[in-house]
mmCIF file of C-alpha atoms in Angstrom:
data_model
loop_
_atom_site.group_PDB
_atom_site.id
_atom_site.type_symbol
_atom_site.label_atom_id
_atom_site.label_comp_id
_atom_site.label_asym_id
_atom_site.label_seq_id
_atom_site.Cartn_x
_atom_site.Cartn_y
_atom_site.Cartn_z
ATOM 1 C CA MET A 1 -151.056 64.440 -54.788
ATOM 2 C CA ARG A 2 -154.833 64.479 -55.238
ATOM 3 C CA ALA A 3 -154.517 65.349 -58.935
ATOM 4 C CA ALA A 4 -152.348 62.251 -59.493
ATOM 5 C CA ARG A 5 -154.902 60.151 -57.620
ATOM 6 C CA LEU A 6 -157.782 61.486 -59.732
ATOM 7 C CA ILE A 7 -155.881 60.680 -62.928
ATOM 8 C CA LYS A 8 -155.192 57.176 -61.674
ATOM 9 C CA MET A 9 -158.862 56.718 -60.831
ATOM 10 C CA VAL A 10 -159.877 57.680 -64.374
ATOM 11 C CA LEU A 11 -157.308 55.283 -65.827
ATOM 12 C CA LEU A 12 -158.540 52.466 -63.602
ATOM 13 C CA LEU A 13 -162.128 53.010 -64.690
ATOM 14 C CA GLN A 14 -161.072 53.277 -68.308
ATOM 15 C CA SER A 15 -159.262 49.931 -68.161
ATOM 16 C CA ARG A 16 -162.197 48.025 -66.630
ATOM 17 C CA PRO A 17 -165.949 47.959 -67.266
ATOM 18 C CA SER A 18 -166.788 48.773 -63.647
ATOM 19 C CA MET A 19 -165.189 48.917 -60.209
ATOM 20 C CA THR A 20 -166.711 48.965 -56.756
ATOM 21 C CA ALA A 21 -165.838 51.611 -54.205
ATOM 22 C CA ALA A 22 -163.951 48.982 -52.204
ATOM 23 C CA GLU A 23 -161.871 47.971 -55.224
ATOM 24 C CA LEU A 24 -161.012 51.576 -56.036
ATOM 25 C CA ALA A 25 -160.170 52.300 -52.411
ATOM 26 C CA ARG A 26 -157.780 49.341 -52.367
ATOM 27 C CA GLU A 27 -156.082 50.352 -55.629
ATOM 28 C CA LEU A 28 -155.799 54.018 -54.647
ATOM 29 C CA GLU A 29 -154.896 53.276 -51.006
ATOM 30 C CA VAL A 30 -157.602 55.574 -49.649
ATOM 31 C CA SER A 31 -160.938 55.138 -47.868
ATOM 32 C CA GLU A 32 -164.227 54.458 -49.665
ATOM 33 C CA ARG A 33 -165.412 57.875 -48.495
ATOM 34 C CA THR A 34 -162.442 59.465 -50.317
ATOM 35 C CA VAL A 35 -163.374 57.488 -53.432
ATOM 36 C CA GLN A 36 -166.881 58.961 -53.285
ATOM 37 C CA ARG A 37 -165.521 62.498 -52.950
ATOM 38 C CA ASP A 38 -163.065 61.943 -55.810
ATOM 39 C CA ALA A 39 -165.827 60.599 -58.050
ATOM 40 C CA GLN A 40 -167.893 63.670 -57.313
ATOM 41 C CA ALA A 41 -164.923 65.933 -58.107
ATOM 42 C CA LEU A 42 -164.365 64.178 -61.447
ATOM 43 C CA SER A 43 -168.042 64.488 -62.328
ATOM 44 C CA GLU A 44 -167.998 68.204 -61.558
ATOM 45 C CA ALA A 45 -164.907 68.551 -63.775
ATOM 46 C CA GLY A 46 -166.745 67.026 -66.728
ATOM 47 C CA VAL A 47 -165.501 63.439 -66.521
ATOM 48 C CA PRO A 48 -168.618 61.231 -66.921
ATOM 49 C CA VAL A 49 -168.217 59.012 -63.861
ATOM 50 C CA TYR A 50 -171.465 57.159 -63.144
ATOM 51 C CA ALA A 51 -172.264 55.335 -59.891
ATOM 52 C CA ASP A 52 -174.515 52.255 -60.015
ATOM 53 C CA ARG A 53 -176.377 51.714 -56.766
ATOM 54 C CA GLY A 54 -176.982 48.405 -55.039
ATOM 55 C CA ARG A 55 -174.964 45.345 -54.066
ATOM 56 C CA ALA A 56 -173.707 44.757 -57.603
ATOM 57 C CA GLY A 57 -173.127 48.441 -58.197
ATOM 58 C CA GLY A 58 -169.929 50.326 -58.730
ATOM 59 C CA TYR A 59 -168.327 53.170 -60.652
ATOM 60 C CA ARG A 60 -167.898 53.284 -64.415
ATOM 61 C CA LEU A 61 -167.282 55.730 -67.239
ATOM 62 C CA VAL A 62 -170.193 56.342 -69.616
ATOM 63 C CA GLY A 63 -170.411 57.405 -73.223
ATOM 64 C CA GLY A 64 -167.197 55.665 -74.321
ATOM 65 C CA TYR A 65 -165.146 58.309 -72.522
ATOM 66 C CA ARG A 66 -161.401 58.039 -73.176
ATOM 67 C CA THR A 67 -158.771 60.134 -71.436
ATOM 68 C CA ARG A 68 -155.757 61.407 -73.344
ATOM 69 C CA LEU A 69 -153.545 61.112 -70.299
ATOM 70 C CA THR A 70 -152.166 57.736 -71.343
ATOM 71 C CA GLY A 71 -148.872 58.850 -72.884
ATOM 72 C CA LEU A 72 -145.960 57.080 -71.256
ATOM 73 C CA ALA A 73 -143.270 59.119 -69.544
ATOM 74 C CA ARG A 74 -139.691 58.078 -70.332
ATOM 75 C CA SER A 75 -139.084 56.506 -66.927
ATOM 76 C CA GLU A 76 -142.384 54.623 -67.138
ATOM 77 C CA ALA A 77 -141.587 53.271 -70.593
ATOM 78 C CA GLU A 78 -138.121 52.160 -69.484
ATOM 79 C CA ALA A 79 -139.506 50.530 -66.364
ATOM 80 C CA LEU A 80 -142.164 48.731 -68.381
ATOM 81 C CA PHE A 81 -139.515 46.673 -70.160
ATOM 82 C CA LEU A 82 -138.318 45.460 -66.756
ATOM 83 C CA SER A 83 -141.773 44.684 -65.387
ATOM 84 C CA GLY A 84 -141.114 40.946 -65.586
ATOM 85 C CA VAL A 85 -138.700 41.324 -62.655
ATOM 86 C CA PRO A 86 -140.911 42.832 -59.923
ATOM 87 C CA GLY A 87 -138.365 42.315 -57.152
ATOM 88 C CA ALA A 88 -135.643 44.075 -59.120
ATOM 89 C CA LEU A 89 -137.954 46.999 -59.884
ATOM 90 C CA ARG A 90 -138.803 47.368 -56.225
ATOM 91 C CA GLU A 91 -135.144 47.258 -55.178
ATOM 92 C CA MET A 92 -134.192 49.944 -57.729
ATOM 93 C CA GLY A 93 -137.040 52.209 -56.614
ATOM 94 C CA LEU A 94 -138.967 51.870 -59.899
ATOM 95 C CA GLU A 95 -142.040 49.987 -58.718
ATOM 96 C CA ASP A 96 -144.325 53.037 -58.857
ATOM 97 C CA ALA A 97 -143.157 53.983 -62.360
ATOM 98 C CA ALA A 98 -143.753 50.443 -63.615
ATOM 99 C CA SER A 99 -147.181 50.316 -61.992
ATOM 100 C CA ALA A 100 -148.182 53.590 -63.639
ATOM 101 C CA ALA A 101 -146.876 52.394 -66.994
ATOM 102 C CA ARG A 102 -148.808 49.127 -66.825
ATOM 103 C CA LEU A 103 -151.947 51.000 -65.878
ATOM 104 C CA LYS A 104 -151.606 53.408 -68.808
ATOM 105 C CA VAL A 105 -151.022 50.565 -71.226
ATOM 106 C CA SER A 106 -154.050 48.698 -69.885
ATOM 107 C CA ALA A 107 -156.190 51.813 -70.282
ATOM 108 C CA ALA A 108 -155.080 52.192 -73.903
ATOM 109 C CA LEU A 109 -155.847 48.588 -74.864
ATOM 110 C CA LEU A 110 -158.954 47.539 -76.715
ATOM 111 C CA PRO A 111 -161.605 45.944 -74.452
ATOM 112 C CA SER A 112 -160.932 42.530 -75.995
ATOM 113 C CA LEU A 113 -157.257 42.739 -74.965
ATOM 114 C CA ARG A 114 -157.611 44.007 -71.420
ATOM 115 C CA ASP A 115 -157.038 40.601 -69.913
ATOM 116 C CA ALA A 116 -153.584 40.444 -71.551
ATOM 117 C CA PRO A 117 -151.607 41.690 -68.504
ATOM 118 C CA ASP A 118 -153.210 39.131 -66.173
ATOM 119 C CA SER A 119 -152.907 36.405 -68.786
ATOM 120 C CA ALA A 120 -149.183 37.067 -69.224
ATOM 121 C CA ALA A 121 -148.578 37.294 -65.469
ATOM 122 C CA GLN A 122 -150.067 33.835 -64.970
ATOM 123 C CA ARG A 123 -147.816 32.321 -67.641
ATOM 124 C CA PHE A 124 -144.422 33.960 -67.103
ATOM 125 C CA HIS A 125 -142.597 34.872 -63.907
ATOM 126 C CA LEU A 126 -138.887 35.485 -63.325
ATOM 127 C CA ASP A 127 -137.484 34.732 -59.879
ATOM 128 C CA ALA A 128 -133.907 36.003 -60.026
ATOM 129 C CA PRO A 129 -132.352 35.137 -56.619
ATOM 130 C CA ALA A 130 -130.577 31.812 -56.168
ATOM 131 C CA TRP A 131 -132.006 29.000 -54.051
ATOM 132 C CA PHE A 132 -131.119 28.689 -50.369
ATOM 133 C CA ARG A 133 -129.859 32.233 -50.145
ATOM 134 C CA GLU A 134 -131.571 35.109 -48.418
ATOM 135 C CA PRO A 135 -131.668 37.987 -50.914
ATOM 136 C CA ARG A 136 -130.360 41.284 -49.564
ATOM 137 C CA THR A 137 -131.022 44.605 -51.227
ATOM 138 C CA PRO A 138 -127.980 46.924 -51.099
ATOM 139 C CA ALA A 139 -128.958 50.171 -49.412
ATOM 140 C CA LEU A 140 -127.207 52.226 -52.105
ATOM 141 C CA LEU A 141 -128.889 50.489 -55.055
ATOM 142 C CA PRO A 142 -131.670 53.095 -55.624
ATOM 143 C CA ALA A 143 -129.126 55.943 -55.732
ATOM 144 C CA LEU A 144 -126.987 54.086 -58.245
ATOM 145 C CA ALA A 145 -130.039 53.153 -60.323
ATOM 146 C CA ALA A 146 -131.066 56.812 -60.510
ATOM 147 C CA ALA A 147 -127.546 57.776 -61.621
ATOM 148 C CA VAL A 148 -127.601 55.052 -64.283
ATOM 149 C CA TRP A 149 -130.905 56.316 -65.711
ATOM 150 C CA ASP A 150 -129.728 59.945 -65.823
ATOM 151 C CA ASP A 151 -126.090 59.353 -66.918
ATOM 152 C CA LEU A 152 -124.774 61.157 -63.836
ATOM 153 C CA ARG A 153 -121.316 60.679 -62.407
ATOM 154 C CA VAL A 154 -121.000 59.504 -58.816
ATOM 155 C CA THR A 155 -118.312 59.606 -56.178
ATOM 156 C CA ALA A 156 -118.205 56.143 -54.688
ATOM 157 C CA ARG A 157 -116.322 54.578 -51.799
ATOM 158 C CA TYR A 158 -116.025 50.814 -51.804
ATOM 159 C CA ARG A 159 -114.204 48.087 -49.914
ATOM 160 C CA ARG A 160 -111.280 46.424 -51.676
ATOM 161 C CA GLY A 161 -109.789 43.836 -49.372
ATOM 162 C CA GLU A 162 -108.932 45.499 -46.093
ATOM 163 C CA ASP A 163 -108.841 48.970 -47.648
ATOM 164 C CA GLU A 164 -111.494 51.463 -48.724
ATOM 165 C CA VAL A 165 -111.048 53.172 -52.092
ATOM 166 C CA GLU A 166 -112.764 56.277 -53.475
ATOM 167 C CA ARG A 167 -113.386 56.754 -57.192
ATOM 168 C CA VAL A 168 -115.416 59.000 -59.488
ATOM 169 C CA LEU A 169 -117.435 56.584 -61.593
ATOM 170 C CA GLU A 170 -119.574 56.834 -64.691
ATOM 171 C CA PRO A 171 -122.310 54.261 -63.992
ATOM 172 C CA TYR A 172 -123.277 52.528 -67.236
ATOM 173 C CA GLY A 173 -125.532 49.689 -66.137
ATOM 174 C CA LEU A 174 -126.784 47.357 -63.429
ATOM 175 C CA VAL A 175 -126.755 43.556 -63.497
ATOM 176 C CA LEU A 176 -128.648 41.209 -61.181
ATOM 177 C CA LYS A 177 -126.887 37.837 -61.035
ATOM 178 C CA ALA A 178 -128.294 35.082 -58.791
ATOM 179 C CA GLY A 179 -129.642 37.647 -56.315
ATOM 180 C CA VAL A 180 -126.447 39.757 -56.251
ATOM 181 C CA TRP A 181 -126.380 43.259 -57.759
ATOM 182 C CA TYR A 182 -123.395 44.506 -59.786
ATOM 183 C CA LEU A 183 -122.549 47.906 -61.270
ATOM 184 C CA CYS A 184 -120.776 48.194 -64.626
ATOM 185 C CA ALA A 185 -119.031 51.553 -64.648
ATOM 186 C CA ARG A 186 -116.156 53.492 -66.143
ATOM 187 C CA VAL A 187 -113.623 55.267 -63.935
ATOM 188 C CA ALA A 188 -114.081 58.946 -64.732
ATOM 189 C CA ASP A 189 -110.537 60.007 -63.805
ATOM 190 C CA GLY A 190 -108.738 57.070 -65.414
ATOM 191 C CA GLY A 191 -107.223 58.942 -68.368
ATOM 192 C CA SER A 192 -107.647 58.305 -72.059
ATOM 193 C CA GLY A 193 -107.382 54.529 -71.643
ATOM 194 C CA ARG A 194 -110.483 54.276 -69.481
ATOM 195 C CA THR A 195 -112.051 50.854 -69.349
ATOM 196 C CA HIS A 196 -115.310 49.562 -67.972
ATOM 197 C CA ARG A 197 -115.136 47.708 -64.675
ATOM 198 C CA THR A 198 -117.577 45.684 -62.616
ATOM 199 C CA TYR A 199 -118.293 46.288 -58.911
ATOM 200 C CA ARG A 200 -120.400 44.389 -56.377
ATOM 201 C CA ILE A 201 -122.836 46.958 -55.044
ATOM 202 C CA ASP A 202 -122.966 45.477 -51.542
ATOM 203 C CA ARG A 203 -119.294 46.456 -51.190
ATOM 204 C CA PHE A 204 -120.013 50.162 -51.648
ATOM 205 C CA SER A 205 -119.954 52.095 -48.379
ATOM 206 C CA ALA A 206 -121.026 55.481 -49.785
ATOM 207 C CA VAL A 207 -122.323 56.958 -53.029
ATOM 208 C CA ASP A 208 -122.715 60.684 -53.766
ATOM 209 C CA THR A 209 -124.422 61.634 -57.012
ATOM 210 C CA LEU A 210 -122.742 64.547 -58.801
ATOM 211 C CA GLU A 211 -124.350 67.125 -61.069
ATOM 212 C CA GLU A 212 -121.986 66.215 -63.911
ATOM 213 C CA ARG A 213 -123.410 64.205 -66.782
ATOM 214 C CA PHE A 214 -121.184 61.929 -68.817
ATOM 215 C CA THR A 215 -121.372 60.951 -72.448
ATOM 216 C CA ARG A 216 -121.946 57.247 -72.907
ATOM 217 C CA ASP A 217 -119.723 55.267 -75.217
ATOM 218 C CA PRO A 218 -122.092 54.366 -78.107
ATOM 219 C CA ASP A 219 -120.204 51.107 -78.661
ATOM 220 C CA PHE A 220 -120.713 49.873 -75.097
ATOM 221 C CA ASP A 221 -122.890 46.746 -74.947
ATOM 222 C CA LEU A 222 -123.994 45.845 -71.414
ATOM 223 C CA PRO A 223 -124.999 42.189 -72.082
ATOM 224 C CA GLY A 224 -121.796 41.611 -74.066
ATOM 225 C CA HIS A 225 -119.662 43.296 -71.404
ATOM 226 C CA TRP A 226 -121.233 41.205 -68.648
ATOM 227 C CA ALA A 227 -120.786 37.945 -70.573
ATOM 228 C CA GLU A 228 -117.121 38.771 -71.155
ATOM 229 C CA GLN A 229 -116.555 39.715 -67.519
ATOM 230 C CA ALA A 230 -118.320 36.594 -66.249
ATOM 231 C CA GLU A 231 -116.216 34.378 -68.498
ATOM 232 C CA ARG A 232 -113.035 36.164 -67.451
ATOM 233 C CA PHE A 233 -113.911 35.882 -63.766
ATOM 234 C CA ALA A 234 -114.698 32.183 -64.067
ATOM 235 C CA ARG A 235 -111.363 31.548 -65.755
ATOM 236 C CA SER A 236 -109.461 33.686 -63.253
ATOM 237 C CA VAL A 237 -110.499 31.528 -60.289
ATOM 238 C CA LEU A 238 -109.705 28.231 -62.027
ATOM 239 C CA ARG A 239 -106.040 28.249 -61.039
ATOM 240 C CA ALA A 240 -105.453 24.508 -60.627
ATOM 241 C CA GLU A 241 -106.210 21.280 -62.477
ATOM 242 C CA ALA A 242 -107.495 17.827 -61.635
ATOM 243 C CA VAL A 243 -107.247 14.718 -63.804
ATOM 244 C CA VAL A 244 -110.548 12.863 -63.548
ATOM 245 C CA ARG A 245 -111.804 9.612 -65.046
ATOM 246 C CA LEU A 246 -115.525 9.798 -65.824
ATOM 247 C CA SER A 247 -118.145 7.195 -66.609
ATOM 248 C CA PRO A 248 -120.669 7.993 -69.372
ATOM 249 C CA GLN A 249 -123.082 9.072 -66.620
ATOM 250 C CA GLY A 250 -120.312 11.140 -65.010
ATOM 251 C CA VAL A 251 -119.755 12.956 -68.303
ATOM 252 C CA ARG A 252 -123.432 13.887 -68.401
ATOM 253 C CA MET A 253 -123.417 14.986 -64.743
ATOM 254 C CA LEU A 254 -120.205 17.015 -64.862
ATOM 255 C CA ARG A 255 -121.764 20.219 -66.163
ATOM 256 C CA TRP A 256 -124.157 20.273 -63.195
ATOM 257 C CA ALA A 257 -121.447 19.592 -60.607
ATOM 258 C CA VAL A 258 -118.746 22.105 -61.594
ATOM 259 C CA ASP A 259 -118.507 25.551 -63.146
ATOM 260 C CA PRO A 260 -119.839 25.522 -66.746
ATOM 261 C CA VAL A 261 -116.590 27.049 -68.036
ATOM 262 C CA ALA A 262 -114.556 24.280 -66.361
ATOM 263 C CA ALA A 263 -116.867 21.562 -67.660
ATOM 264 C CA ARG A 264 -116.756 22.970 -71.188
ATOM 265 C CA GLU A 265 -112.954 23.062 -71.211
ATOM 266 C CA ALA A 266 -112.643 19.566 -69.749
ATOM 267 C CA LEU A 267 -115.031 17.997 -72.254
ATOM 268 C CA SER A 268 -113.730 19.893 -75.290
ATOM 269 C CA GLY A 269 -110.628 17.724 -75.625
ATOM 270 C CA PRO A 270 -110.377 14.670 -77.902
ATOM 271 C CA ALA A 271 -110.528 12.135 -75.041
ATOM 272 C CA GLU A 272 -111.222 8.582 -76.224
ATOM 273 C CA PRO A 273 -113.286 6.187 -74.054
ATOM 274 C CA ASP A 274 -111.434 3.237 -72.583
ATOM 275 C CA GLY A 275 -112.649 -0.364 -72.712
ATOM 276 C CA ALA A 276 -115.259 0.345 -70.010
ATOM 277 C CA GLY A 277 -116.536 3.447 -71.793
ATOM 278 C CA TRP A 278 -114.887 5.847 -69.316
ATOM 279 C CA VAL A 279 -112.961 8.946 -70.437
ATOM 280 C CA THR A 280 -110.080 10.750 -68.739
ATOM 281 C CA VAL A 281 -110.232 14.560 -68.756
ATOM 282 C CA THR A 282 -108.223 17.453 -67.346
ATOM 283 C CA LEU A 283 -110.595 19.615 -65.312
ATOM 284 C CA PRO A 284 -109.760 23.245 -64.372
ATOM 285 C CA VAL A 285 -110.553 23.744 -60.669
ATOM 286 C CA GLU A 286 -110.373 26.578 -58.175
ATOM 287 C CA SER A 287 -108.575 24.547 -55.493
ATOM 288 C CA GLU A 288 -108.372 21.028 -54.096
ATOM 289 C CA GLU A 289 -110.942 21.936 -51.448
ATOM 290 C CA VAL A 290 -113.466 23.251 -53.966
ATOM 291 C CA ALA A 291 -112.829 20.359 -56.369
ATOM 292 C CA HIS A 292 -113.392 17.886 -53.533
ATOM 293 C CA ALA A 293 -116.740 19.449 -52.692
ATOM 294 C CA GLN A 294 -117.861 19.617 -56.325
ATOM 295 C CA LEU A 295 -116.735 16.180 -57.500
ATOM 296 C CA THR A 296 -118.236 14.478 -54.456
ATOM 297 C CA ALA A 297 -121.600 15.048 -56.149
ATOM 298 C CA LEU A 298 -120.569 12.623 -58.912
ATOM 299 C CA GLY A 299 -120.166 9.749 -56.452
ATOM 300 C CA PRO A 300 -118.978 6.516 -58.106
ATOM 301 C CA GLU A 301 -119.286 8.057 -61.576
ATOM 302 C CA ALA A 302 -115.884 9.750 -61.208
ATOM 303 C CA GLU A 303 -112.380 8.662 -60.196
ATOM 304 C CA VAL A 304 -109.799 11.322 -59.372
ATOM 305 C CA LEU A 305 -106.362 10.363 -60.693
ATOM 306 C CA ALA A 306 -104.436 13.563 -59.811
ATOM 307 C CA PRO A 307 -103.289 15.535 -57.955
ATOM 308 C CA PRO A 308 -102.302 13.008 -55.272
ATOM 309 C CA GLY A 309 -103.700 15.090 -52.418
ATOM 310 C CA LEU A 310 -107.151 15.238 -53.998
ATOM 311 C CA ARG A 311 -107.120 11.510 -54.762
ATOM 312 C CA GLU A 312 -106.209 10.811 -51.133
ATOM 313 C CA ARG A 313 -109.230 12.840 -49.997
ATOM 314 C CA PHE A 314 -111.571 10.673 -52.074
ATOM 315 C CA ALA A 315 -109.805 7.486 -50.970
ATOM 316 C CA ALA A 316 -110.412 8.491 -47.350
ATOM 317 C CA ASP A 317 -114.065 9.247 -48.176
ATOM 318 C CA ALA A 318 -114.451 5.849 -49.830
ATOM 319 C CA ALA A 319 -112.966 4.078 -46.802
ATOM 320 C CA ARG A 320 -115.332 5.878 -44.441
ATOM 321 C CA LEU A 321 -118.332 5.103 -46.645
ATOM 322 C CA ALA A 322 -117.337 1.447 -46.881
ATOM 323 C CA ALA A 323 -117.070 1.333 -43.083
ATOM 324 C CA LEU A 324 -120.495 2.929 -42.680
ATOM 325 C CA TYR A 325 -122.355 0.829 -45.218
ATOM 326 C CA GLY A 326 -120.466 -2.430 -44.666
ATOM 327 C CA ARG A 327 -121.341 -2.784 -40.979
ATOM 328 C CA ASP A 328 -123.298 -5.940 -40.152
ATOM 329 C CA ASP A 329 -124.422 -4.501 -36.819
ATOM 330 C CA ALA A 330 -126.168 -1.507 -38.366
ATOM 331 C CA ALA A 331 -129.502 -0.940 -36.649
ATOM 332 C CA PRO A 332 -132.501 -1.820 -38.858
ATOM 333 C CA PRO A 333 -135.015 0.904 -39.645
ATOM 334 C CA ALA A 334 -137.586 1.437 -36.909
ATOM 335 C CA ALA A 335 -140.996 -0.076 -37.632
ATOM 336 C CA ASP A 336 -143.993 2.193 -37.953
ATOM 337 C CA ALA A 337 -145.825 2.506 -34.673
ATOM 338 C CA GLY A 338 -149.188 2.427 -36.365
#
């Protein structure tokens, strides 16, 4: 433990011109007294750590000293490529590996480039979870992440409807979509026709990592697999249709109100504008209830023509709105007290 701390202290001093005892104590999560003892130990071991006295003093390396302990471990190098998603790293249990990797890279940079990490961090940040949703980290995510890194099979139990199913899985990759974690895996005991499947990790009730390694399919492409699955899922839930008349503004707003797959299919047809510039499209929808909620966002820029039940919903909405906004006895806004 102390050896790792001493190495980190050298790397910190190598990446910066000078650091105070308080700064080192904060980075190393120890007391300033421990920093002093560690500096003394490094000096006795031949590392030229020099302490400047006074208010502006601090610790620094002298003589252009460079450690050779900056080679990246495999896990650190892999984590480095994910360092733009700090929350995801933390949830997968890779935060320490990424921190060590960034520190080693900083120590290896030329002095003129040492502000690059801070410069990049102030210009780019990825916040993966969706708005208005409390992100929840699945308890079993770190175990699955470790199995993914090491190509280890797992025995997993997960909820499927009212039942619980157990499978031996070959975990290929993890996907974070709008704050929800998914596992792309292959069923290990599925026979010669094994296919890759996608599981929501928060539906796993237990995961046991086995000692058996699996051989990855070299043709498997995680981004391509996810895109295909997402498209297939979107199409699978669009089981009904609605005929909608859209104004030019409604056409522009449609892609923000409904699923992108549904909007793309609806607008891909050769619909011709009528005399008022409106177009009639056939929109794939999940259900009348979902379509009602989504198309309400278009307001007067859309008219539902079919099915009759959905049109009746909007007719009832229009009548209620007319009653609300057409009242002559509506109370005027209260005047400011000031």
